[in-house]
PDB file of C-alpha atoms in Angstrom:
ATOM      1  CA  SER A 239     109.848 189.198  86.457  1.00 50.00           C
ATOM      2  CA  GLN A 240     109.036 190.551  82.759  1.00 60.00           C
ATOM      3  CA  GLY A 241     111.659 192.535  81.577  1.00 66.00           C
ATOM      4  CA  CYS A 242     110.083 194.475  78.573  1.00 69.00           C
ATOM      5  CA  SER A 243     107.151 195.117  77.012  1.00 70.00           C
ATOM      6  CA  CYS A 244     107.150 191.881  75.124  1.00 74.00           C
ATOM      7  CA  ARG A 245     103.993 189.677  75.590  1.00 67.00           C
ATOM      8  CA  GLY A 246     104.179 186.082  76.471  1.00 63.00           C
ATOM      9  CA  THR A 247     107.022 184.118  77.328  1.00 59.00           C
ATOM     10  CA  SER A 248     109.374 186.507  75.323  1.00 56.00           C
ATOM     11  CA  GLY A 249     109.359 188.680  77.816  1.00 56.00           C
ATOM     12  CA  PHE A 250     111.314 186.266  80.334  1.00 63.00           C
ATOM     13  CA  VAL A 251     114.341 185.900  78.129  1.00 68.00           C
ATOM     14  CA  HIS A 252     117.242 184.987  80.167  1.00 68.00           C
ATOM     15  CA  PRO A 253     119.434 187.943  80.752  1.00 70.00           C
ATOM     16  CA  ASP A 254     122.562 185.567  79.307  1.00 73.00           C
ATOM     17  CA  CYS A 255     120.665 185.038  76.096  1.00 78.00           C
ATOM     18  CA  LEU A 256     120.103 188.544  75.631  1.00 76.00           C
ATOM     19  CA  GLU A 257     123.571 189.543  76.176  1.00 72.00           C
ATOM     20  CA  LYS A 258     124.581 186.999  73.543  1.00 75.00           C
ATOM     21  CA  MET A 259     122.047 188.414  71.196  1.00 76.00           C
ATOM     22  CA  ALA A 260     123.461 191.963  71.738  1.00 74.00           C
ATOM     23  CA  ALA A 261     126.953 190.547  71.610  1.00 71.00           C
ATOM     24  CA  SER A 262     126.209 189.437  68.060  1.00 71.00           C
ATOM     25  CA  GLN A 263     124.681 192.025  66.866  1.00 69.00           C
ATOM     26  CA  ASN A 264     127.381 194.669  68.115  1.00 67.00           C
ATOM     27  CA  GLU A 265     125.093 197.547  69.294  1.00 72.00           C
ATOM     28  CA  PHE A 266     125.578 199.018  72.753  1.00 76.00           C
ATOM     29  CA  LYS A 267     121.780 199.879  72.918  1.00 77.00           C
ATOM     30  CA  ARG A 268     120.902 195.913  72.883  1.00 79.00           C
ATOM     31  CA  TYR A 269     122.100 196.010  76.421  1.00 79.00           C
ATOM     32  CA  THR A 270     119.405 198.755  77.446  1.00 79.00           C
ATOM     33  CA  ILE A 271     116.500 198.315  74.799  1.00 82.00           C
ATOM     34  CA  CYS A 272     114.844 195.156  73.532  1.00 81.00           C
ATOM     35  CA  GLY A 273     115.529 194.516  69.847  1.00 77.00           C
ATOM     36  CA  THR A 274     111.978 193.007  69.754  1.00 78.00           C
ATOM     37  CA  CYS A 275     109.829 195.873  71.419  1.00 78.00           C
ATOM     38  CA  ASP A 276     112.035 198.520  71.202  1.00 78.00           C
ATOM     39  CA  GLN A 277     111.306 199.372  74.865  1.00 79.00           C
ATOM     40  CA  SER A 278     113.843 199.555  78.096  1.00 80.00           C
ATOM     41  CA  PHE A 279     114.712 196.791  79.783  1.00 79.00           C
ATOM     42  CA  ALA A 280     113.474 196.762  83.392  1.00 78.00           C
ATOM     43  CA  GLY A 281     113.470 195.117  86.898  1.00 77.00           C
ATOM     44  CA  VAL A 282     115.746 192.643  87.381  1.00 78.00           C
ATOM     45  CA  VAL A 283     116.768 192.352  83.802  1.00 80.00           C
ATOM     46  CA  LYS A 284     117.672 195.808  83.622  1.00 81.00           C
ATOM     47  CA  VAL A 285     120.145 195.271  86.637  1.00 80.00           C
ATOM     48  CA  ALA A 286     122.061 192.245  85.090  1.00 82.00           C
ATOM     49  CA  MET A 287     122.157 194.037  81.612  1.00 82.00           C
ATOM     50  CA  ALA A 288     123.582 197.290  83.014  1.00 81.00           C
ATOM     51  CA  ARG A 289     126.441 194.753  84.613  1.00 79.00           C
ATOM     52  CA  LYS A 290     127.048 192.923  81.757  1.00 80.00           C
ATOM     53  CA  ALA A 291     127.397 196.501  79.551  1.00 81.00           C
ATOM     54  CA  TRP A 292     129.644 197.599  82.556  1.00 76.00           C
ATOM     55  CA  ARG A 293     132.086 194.430  82.331  1.00 74.00           C
ATOM     56  CA  LEU A 294     131.995 194.776  78.643  1.00 76.00           C
ATOM     57  CA  TYR A 295     132.479 198.799  78.038  1.00 77.00           C
ATOM     58  CA  ARG A 296     133.567 200.516  80.696  1.00 69.00           C
ATOM     59  CA  LEU A 297     137.004 200.685  79.252  1.00 66.00           C
ATOM     60  CA  SER A 298     135.754 201.552  75.901  1.00 69.00           C
ATOM     61  CA  ARG A 299     137.695 204.235  73.551  1.00 65.00           C
ATOM     62  CA  ASN A 300     134.415 205.924  72.832  1.00 70.00           C
ATOM     63  CA  ASP A 301     133.548 208.729  75.625  1.00 65.00           C
ATOM     64  CA  GLU A 302     130.167 208.927  75.223  1.00 69.00           C
ATOM     65  CA  ILE A 303     129.699 204.889  75.893  1.00 76.00           C
ATOM     66  CA  ARG A 304     131.589 204.930  78.974  1.00 72.00           C
ATOM     67  CA  ARG A 305     129.515 207.988  79.982  1.00 69.00           C
ATOM     68  CA  HIS A 306     126.345 205.969  79.519  1.00 73.00           C
ATOM     69  CA  VAL A 307     127.557 202.659  80.854  1.00 75.00           C
ATOM     70  CA  THR A 308     128.439 204.320  84.113  1.00 73.00           C
ATOM     71  CA  ALA A 309     125.565 206.230  84.495  1.00 73.00           C
ATOM     72  CA  MET A 310     123.433 203.009  84.154  1.00 76.00           C
ATOM     73  CA  MET A 311     125.641 201.248  86.751  1.00 74.00           C
ATOM     74  CA  ALA A 312     125.036 204.561  88.877  1.00 71.00           C
ATOM     75  CA  GLU A 313     121.282 204.198  88.217  1.00 72.00           C
ATOM     76  CA  VAL A 314     120.645 200.453  88.838  1.00 72.00           C
ATOM     77  CA  LEU A 315     122.966 200.690  91.915  1.00 71.00           C
ATOM     78  CA  GLY A 316     121.352 203.472  93.284  1.00 65.00           C
ATOM     79  CA  PRO A 317     122.766 206.613  94.505  1.00 59.00           C
ATOM     80  CA  ALA A 318     124.318 205.642  97.972  1.00 59.00           C
ATOM     81  CA  GLU A 319     125.845 202.244  96.978  1.00 61.00           C
ATOM     82  CA  PHE A 320     127.316 203.985  93.962  1.00 60.00           C
ATOM     83  CA  ASP A 321     128.656 206.375  95.778  1.00 62.00           C
ATOM     84  CA  ALA A 322     129.999 204.471  98.202  1.00 57.00           C
ATOM     85  CA  GLN A 323     131.859 202.291  95.400  1.00 59.00           C
ATOM     86  CA  GLU A 324     132.886 205.854  93.679  1.00 59.00           C
ATOM     87  CA  GLN A 325     134.677 206.653  97.449  1.00 58.00           C
ATOM     88  CA  LEU A 326     136.653 203.374  97.992  1.00 48.00           C
ATOM     89  CA  ARG A 327     138.472 203.953  94.656  1.00 54.00           C
ATOM     90  CA  ALA A 328     138.989 207.382  95.768  1.00 56.00           C
ATOM     91  CA  GLU A 329     140.604 205.970  98.949  1.00 49.00           C
ATOM     92  CA  ALA A 330     142.658 203.481  96.767  1.00 44.00           C
ATOM     93  CA  MET A 331     144.016 206.358  94.577  1.00 50.00           C
ATOM     94  CA  LYS A 332     145.473 208.221  97.495  1.00 52.00           C
ATOM     95  CA  GLY A 333     147.132 205.338  98.577  1.00 43.00           C
ATOM     96  CA  LEU A 334     149.267 204.969  95.137  1.00 45.00           C
ATOM     97  CA  ARG A 335     152.812 205.288  96.014  1.00 43.00           C
ATOM     98  CA  LYS A 336     153.742 206.318  92.483  1.00 56.00           C
ATOM     99  CA  ILE A 337     151.899 207.124  89.096  1.00 62.00           C
ATOM    100  CA  ASP A 338     152.654 204.517  86.261  1.00 72.00           C
ATOM    101  CA  ARG A 339     150.333 203.514  83.031  1.00 74.00           C
ATOM    102  CA  GLN A 340     147.669 201.183  85.318  1.00 74.00           C
ATOM    103  CA  SER A 341     147.262 204.019  87.660  1.00 74.00           C
ATOM    104  CA  ILE A 342     146.330 206.573  84.894  1.00 79.00           C
ATOM    105  CA  MET A 343     143.996 204.249  83.373  1.00 78.00           C
ATOM    106  CA  HIS A 344     142.237 203.711  86.919  1.00 74.00           C
ATOM    107  CA  VAL A 345     142.501 207.484  87.323  1.00 79.00           C
ATOM    108  CA  GLN A 346     140.637 207.768  83.882  1.00 79.00           C
ATOM    109  CA  GLU A 347     138.045 205.226  84.775  1.00 77.00           C
ATOM    110  CA  ARG A 348     137.262 207.318  87.724  1.00 77.00           C
ATOM    111  CA  ALA A 349     136.592 210.304  86.334  1.00 82.00           C
ATOM    112  CA  MET A 350     134.495 208.656  83.800  1.00 80.00           C
ATOM    113  CA  ALA A 351     132.450 207.632  86.951  1.00 78.00           C
ATOM    114  CA  LEU A 352     132.254 211.211  88.375  1.00 81.00           C
ATOM    115  CA  TYR A 353     131.330 212.590  85.171  1.00 83.00           C
ATOM    116  CA  ALA A 354     128.352 210.330  85.193  1.00 78.00           C
ATOM    117  CA  VAL A 355     126.712 211.745  88.087  1.00 79.00           C
ATOM    118  CA  ASN A 356     127.726 214.950  87.013  1.00 84.00           C
ATOM    119  CA  ARG A 357     130.944 215.873  89.609  1.00 86.00           C
ATOM    120  CA  TYR A 358     132.504 217.603  86.674  1.00 90.00           C
ATOM    121  CA  ALA A 359     135.258 219.653  88.787  1.00 91.00           C
ATOM    122  CA  GLU A 360     136.280 216.688  90.656  1.00 86.00           C
ATOM    123  CA  ALA A 361     136.666 214.689  87.421  1.00 87.00           C
ATOM    124  CA  LEU A 362     138.900 217.590  85.817  1.00 91.00           C
ATOM    125  CA  GLU A 363     140.936 217.801  88.911  1.00 88.00           C
ATOM    126  CA  ILE A 364     141.926 214.301  89.218  1.00 86.00           C
ATOM    127  CA  LEU A 365     142.815 214.183  85.544  1.00 88.00           C
ATOM    128  CA  GLN A 366     144.747 217.282  85.478  1.00 88.00           C
ATOM    129  CA  GLU A 367     146.569 216.065  88.377  1.00 83.00           C
ATOM    130  CA  VAL A 368     148.087 212.904  86.020  1.00 84.00           C
ATOM    131  CA  TYR A 369     147.956 214.262  82.803  1.00 88.00           C
ATOM    132  CA  PRO A 370     151.787 215.441  82.962  1.00 87.00           C
ATOM    133  CA  LYS A 371     152.805 212.133  83.681  1.00 84.00           C
ATOM    134  CA  ALA A 372     150.573 210.495  81.330  1.00 86.00           C
ATOM    135  CA  LYS A 373     152.485 212.339  78.309  1.00 88.00           C
ATOM    136  CA  LEU A 374     155.776 210.606  79.598  1.00 86.00           C
ATOM    137  CA  LEU A 375     154.055 206.894  80.203  1.00 85.00           C
ATOM    138  CA  CYS A 376     150.996 206.256  77.997  1.00 85.00           C
ATOM    139  CA  THR A 377     150.384 205.753  74.534  1.00 86.00           C
ATOM    140  CA  THR A 378     148.768 208.417  72.172  1.00 89.00           C
ATOM    141  CA  THR A 379     145.574 206.459  71.975  1.00 87.00           C
ATOM    142  CA  VAL A 380     145.338 206.607  75.971  1.00 86.00           C
ATOM    143  CA  LEU A 381     146.728 210.497  75.574  1.00 89.00           C
ATOM    144  CA  SER A 382     143.517 211.058  73.209  1.00 91.00           C
ATOM    145  CA  VAL A 383     141.396 209.667  75.167  1.00 88.00           C
ATOM    146  CA  GLN A 384     142.520 211.684  78.133  1.00 90.00           C
ATOM    147  CA  SER A 385     142.564 214.824  77.010  1.00 94.00           C
ATOM    148  CA  GLY A 386     138.867 214.495  75.013  1.00 92.00           C
ATOM    149  CA  ILE A 387     137.470 213.488  78.585  1.00 91.00           C
ATOM    150  CA  MET A 388     138.747 217.044  79.799  1.00 94.00           C
ATOM    151  CA  ALA A 389     137.691 218.743  76.841  1.00 95.00           C
ATOM    152  CA  ALA A 390     134.275 217.489  77.990  1.00 92.00           C
ATOM    153  CA  LEU A 391     134.635 218.290  81.053  1.00 94.00           C
ATOM    154  CA  LEU A 392     135.851 222.041  80.542  1.00 95.00           C
ATOM    155  CA  SER A 393     132.934 222.229  78.035  1.00 94.00           C
ATOM    156  CA  LYS A 394     130.505 221.262  80.871  1.00 93.00           C
ATOM    157  CA  LEU A 395     132.015 223.962  83.185  1.00 95.00           C
ATOM    158  CA  GLY A 396     131.916 226.719  80.908  1.00 94.00           C
ATOM    159  CA  ARG A 397     135.695 226.855  80.196  1.00 95.00           C
ATOM    160  CA  HIS A 398     135.399 226.491  76.285  1.00 94.00           C
ATOM    161  CA  ALA A 399     138.290 228.481  75.236  1.00 92.00           C
ATOM    162  CA  GLU A 400     140.304 225.549  77.475  1.00 94.00           C
ATOM    163  CA  ALA A 401     138.336 222.700  76.122  1.00 95.00           C
ATOM    164  CA  LEU A 402     139.072 223.932  72.214  1.00 95.00           C
ATOM    165  CA  SER A 403     142.635 223.375  73.525  1.00 95.00           C
ATOM    166  CA  TYR A 404     142.563 219.971  75.050  1.00 95.00           C
ATOM    167  CA  ALA A 405     140.321 218.671  71.861  1.00 95.00           C
ATOM    168  CA  GLU A 406     143.004 219.919  69.321  1.00 94.00           C
ATOM    169  CA  GLU A 407     145.291 217.927  71.232  1.00 94.00           C
ATOM    170  CA  SER A 408     143.156 214.631  71.611  1.00 93.00           C
ATOM    171  CA  VAL A 409     142.958 215.099  67.739  1.00 94.00           C
ATOM    172  CA  GLU A 410     146.849 215.869  67.407  1.00 93.00           C
ATOM    173  CA  PHE A 411     147.539 212.794  69.394  1.00 92.00           C
ATOM    174  CA  ALA A 412     144.708 210.557  67.634  1.00 91.00           C
ATOM    175  CA  GLU A 413     146.461 211.411  64.014  1.00 91.00           C
ATOM    176  CA  SER A 414     149.663 210.240  65.544  1.00 88.00           C
ATOM    177  CA  ASP A 415     148.542 206.650  65.589  1.00 78.00           C
ATOM    178  CA  GLU A 416     147.387 205.756  62.137  1.00 74.00           C
ATOM    179  CA  SER A 417     146.200 202.085  62.872  1.00 69.00           C
ATOM    180  CA  ASP A 418     143.429 204.079  65.257  1.00 80.00           C
ATOM    181  CA  GLU A 419     140.896 205.591  62.924  1.00 86.00           C
ATOM    182  CA  ASP A 420     137.920 205.204  65.440  1.00 86.00           C
ATOM    183  CA  GLN A 421     139.518 207.244  67.992  1.00 87.00           C
ATOM    184  CA  LEU A 422     140.486 209.928  65.675  1.00 90.00           C
ATOM    185  CA  PHE A 423     136.750 210.172  64.758  1.00 90.00           C
ATOM    186  CA  ALA A 424     136.047 210.245  68.220  1.00 90.00           C
ATOM    187  CA  ALA A 425     138.576 213.002  68.974  1.00 92.00           C
ATOM    188  CA  MET A 426     137.482 214.963  65.771  1.00 94.00           C
ATOM    189  CA  HIS A 427     133.666 214.329  67.011  1.00 93.00           C
ATOM    190  CA  THR A 428     134.330 216.173  70.414  1.00 92.00           C
ATOM    191  CA  TYR A 429     136.208 219.136  68.824  1.00 95.00           C
ATOM    192  CA  ALA A 430     133.631 219.737  65.985  1.00 94.00           C
ATOM    193  CA  GLY A 431     131.189 220.070  69.056  1.00 93.00           C
ATOM    194  CA  LEU A 432     133.095 222.293  70.836  1.00 94.00           C
ATOM    195  CA  LEU A 433     133.596 224.507  67.245  1.00 94.00           C
ATOM    196  CA  ALA A 434     129.693 224.561  66.914  1.00 93.00           C
ATOM    197  CA  THR A 435     129.527 225.489  70.597  1.00 91.00           C
ATOM    198  CA  THR A 436     131.626 228.421  69.936  1.00 91.00           C
ATOM    199  CA  GLY A 437     129.582 229.696  66.673  1.00 92.00           C
ATOM    200  CA  ARG A 438     132.306 228.253  64.549  1.00 93.00           C
ATOM    201  CA  LEU A 439     129.210 226.416  62.601  1.00 93.00           C
ATOM    202  CA  GLU A 440     131.372 225.866  59.095  1.00 93.00           C
ATOM    203  CA  GLU A 441     134.274 224.162  60.545  1.00 94.00           C
ATOM    204  CA  ALA A 442     132.322 221.847  62.600  1.00 94.00           C
ATOM    205  CA  ALA A 443     130.042 221.023  59.529  1.00 94.00           C
ATOM    206  CA  ALA A 444     133.285 220.155  57.961  1.00 94.00           C
ATOM    207  CA  ILE A 445     134.294 217.698  60.479  1.00 94.00           C
ATOM    208  CA  TRP A 446     131.110 216.109  61.009  1.00 94.00           C
ATOM    209  CA  LYS A 447     130.874 215.474  57.414  1.00 94.00           C
ATOM    210  CA  GLU A 448     134.106 213.491  57.362  1.00 93.00           C
ATOM    211  CA  GLU A 449     132.930 211.932  60.519  1.00 92.00           C
ATOM    212  CA  LEU A 450     129.619 210.774  58.602  1.00 93.00           C
ATOM    213  CA  ALA A 451     131.294 209.141  55.906  1.00 93.00           C
ATOM    214  CA  PHE A 452     133.946 207.093  58.171  1.00 91.00           C
ATOM    215  CA  ARG A 453     130.681 206.070  60.275  1.00 89.00           C
ATOM    216  CA  GLN A 454     128.577 204.927  57.411  1.00 91.00           C
ATOM    217  CA  ARG A 455     131.098 203.070  55.797  1.00 90.00           C
ATOM    218  CA  VAL A 456     132.482 201.297  59.219  1.00 87.00           C
ATOM    219  CA  ASN A 457     129.258 201.383  61.623  1.00 84.00           C
ATOM    220  CA  GLY A 458     126.562 201.327  59.057  1.00 88.00           C
ATOM    221  CA  PRO A 459     124.075 203.502  57.956  1.00 87.00           C
ATOM    222  CA  ASP A 460     121.612 202.508  61.398  1.00 86.00           C
ATOM    223  CA  HIS A 461     124.299 202.579  64.047  1.00 85.00           C
ATOM    224  CA  GLU A 462     123.945 204.664  67.105  1.00 83.00           C
ATOM    225  CA  LEU A 463     127.038 206.656  66.347  1.00 85.00           C
ATOM    226  CA  THR A 464     126.075 207.281  62.743  1.00 89.00           C
ATOM    227  CA  LYS A 465     122.767 208.674  64.013  1.00 90.00           C
ATOM    228  CA  ASN A 466     124.592 210.831  66.434  1.00 89.00           C
ATOM    229  CA  VAL A 467     126.864 212.324  63.656  1.00 92.00           C
ATOM    230  CA  GLN A 468     123.580 213.075  61.715  1.00 93.00           C
ATOM    231  CA  LYS A 469     121.842 215.093  64.402  1.00 92.00           C
ATOM    232  CA  ALA A 470     124.916 217.034  65.024  1.00 92.00           C
ATOM    233  CA  LEU A 471     124.922 217.648  61.057  1.00 92.00           C
ATOM    234  CA  ALA A 472     121.243 218.854  61.501  1.00 91.00           C
ATOM    235  CA  TYR A 473     121.810 221.018  64.119  1.00 88.00           C
ATOM    236  CA  VAL A 474     124.236 223.011  62.535  1.00 89.00           C
ATOM    237  CA  SER A 475     122.641 223.296  59.337  1.00 82.00           C
ATOM    238  CA  GLY A 476     119.533 224.268  61.053  1.00 77.00           C
ATOM    239  CA  ASN A 477     117.546 221.156  59.638  1.00 59.00           C
TER     240      ASN A 477
END
């Protein structure tokens, strides 16, 4: 079946070919939107591209991309099938005899799945349960990711003061790993968002200006992450 709005045979490109094009452009949105007609994929192509994106991006360090790809899978599988898979993951976690680095990564993955289907309190609970152990076992990058997820979840639950505390920790963890600038600015982005939510607009704008310079240099002016920062700056500036 036709996978987008392109006319003629262009609308029937094989998903494997679309995946190669998406990978060559290094843009996540190309797993969801046709690069020619700029319309969302549909039907079997949408399902195939969602599965390919899930395999590639489900462990991405970018919170927004992980949430997006998990939501894609939830949509194409349908609520019943996705929830069934989530329950299997939950049962697997209950059976753990010990908590190690790998199991903590599994907890993070499950929390992102819960986040994608708006089950914020459950996601927060399982992350907080392993957080003390994670501080002993995991790298600063993994800790930055986990504390950033918890900050986002607390914000969704309206607990902004607690969210700010975790967001600050996320930035501190990321700053201690000088080799991972991308995670540092992802953490800073979350922190700035919480500052804006609590009315500290000037502080948020200063952080986003710094992030924008980084995104334009590393990702380019047309990248989704760059555009997201520009939108955030416009919001706090009232433009």
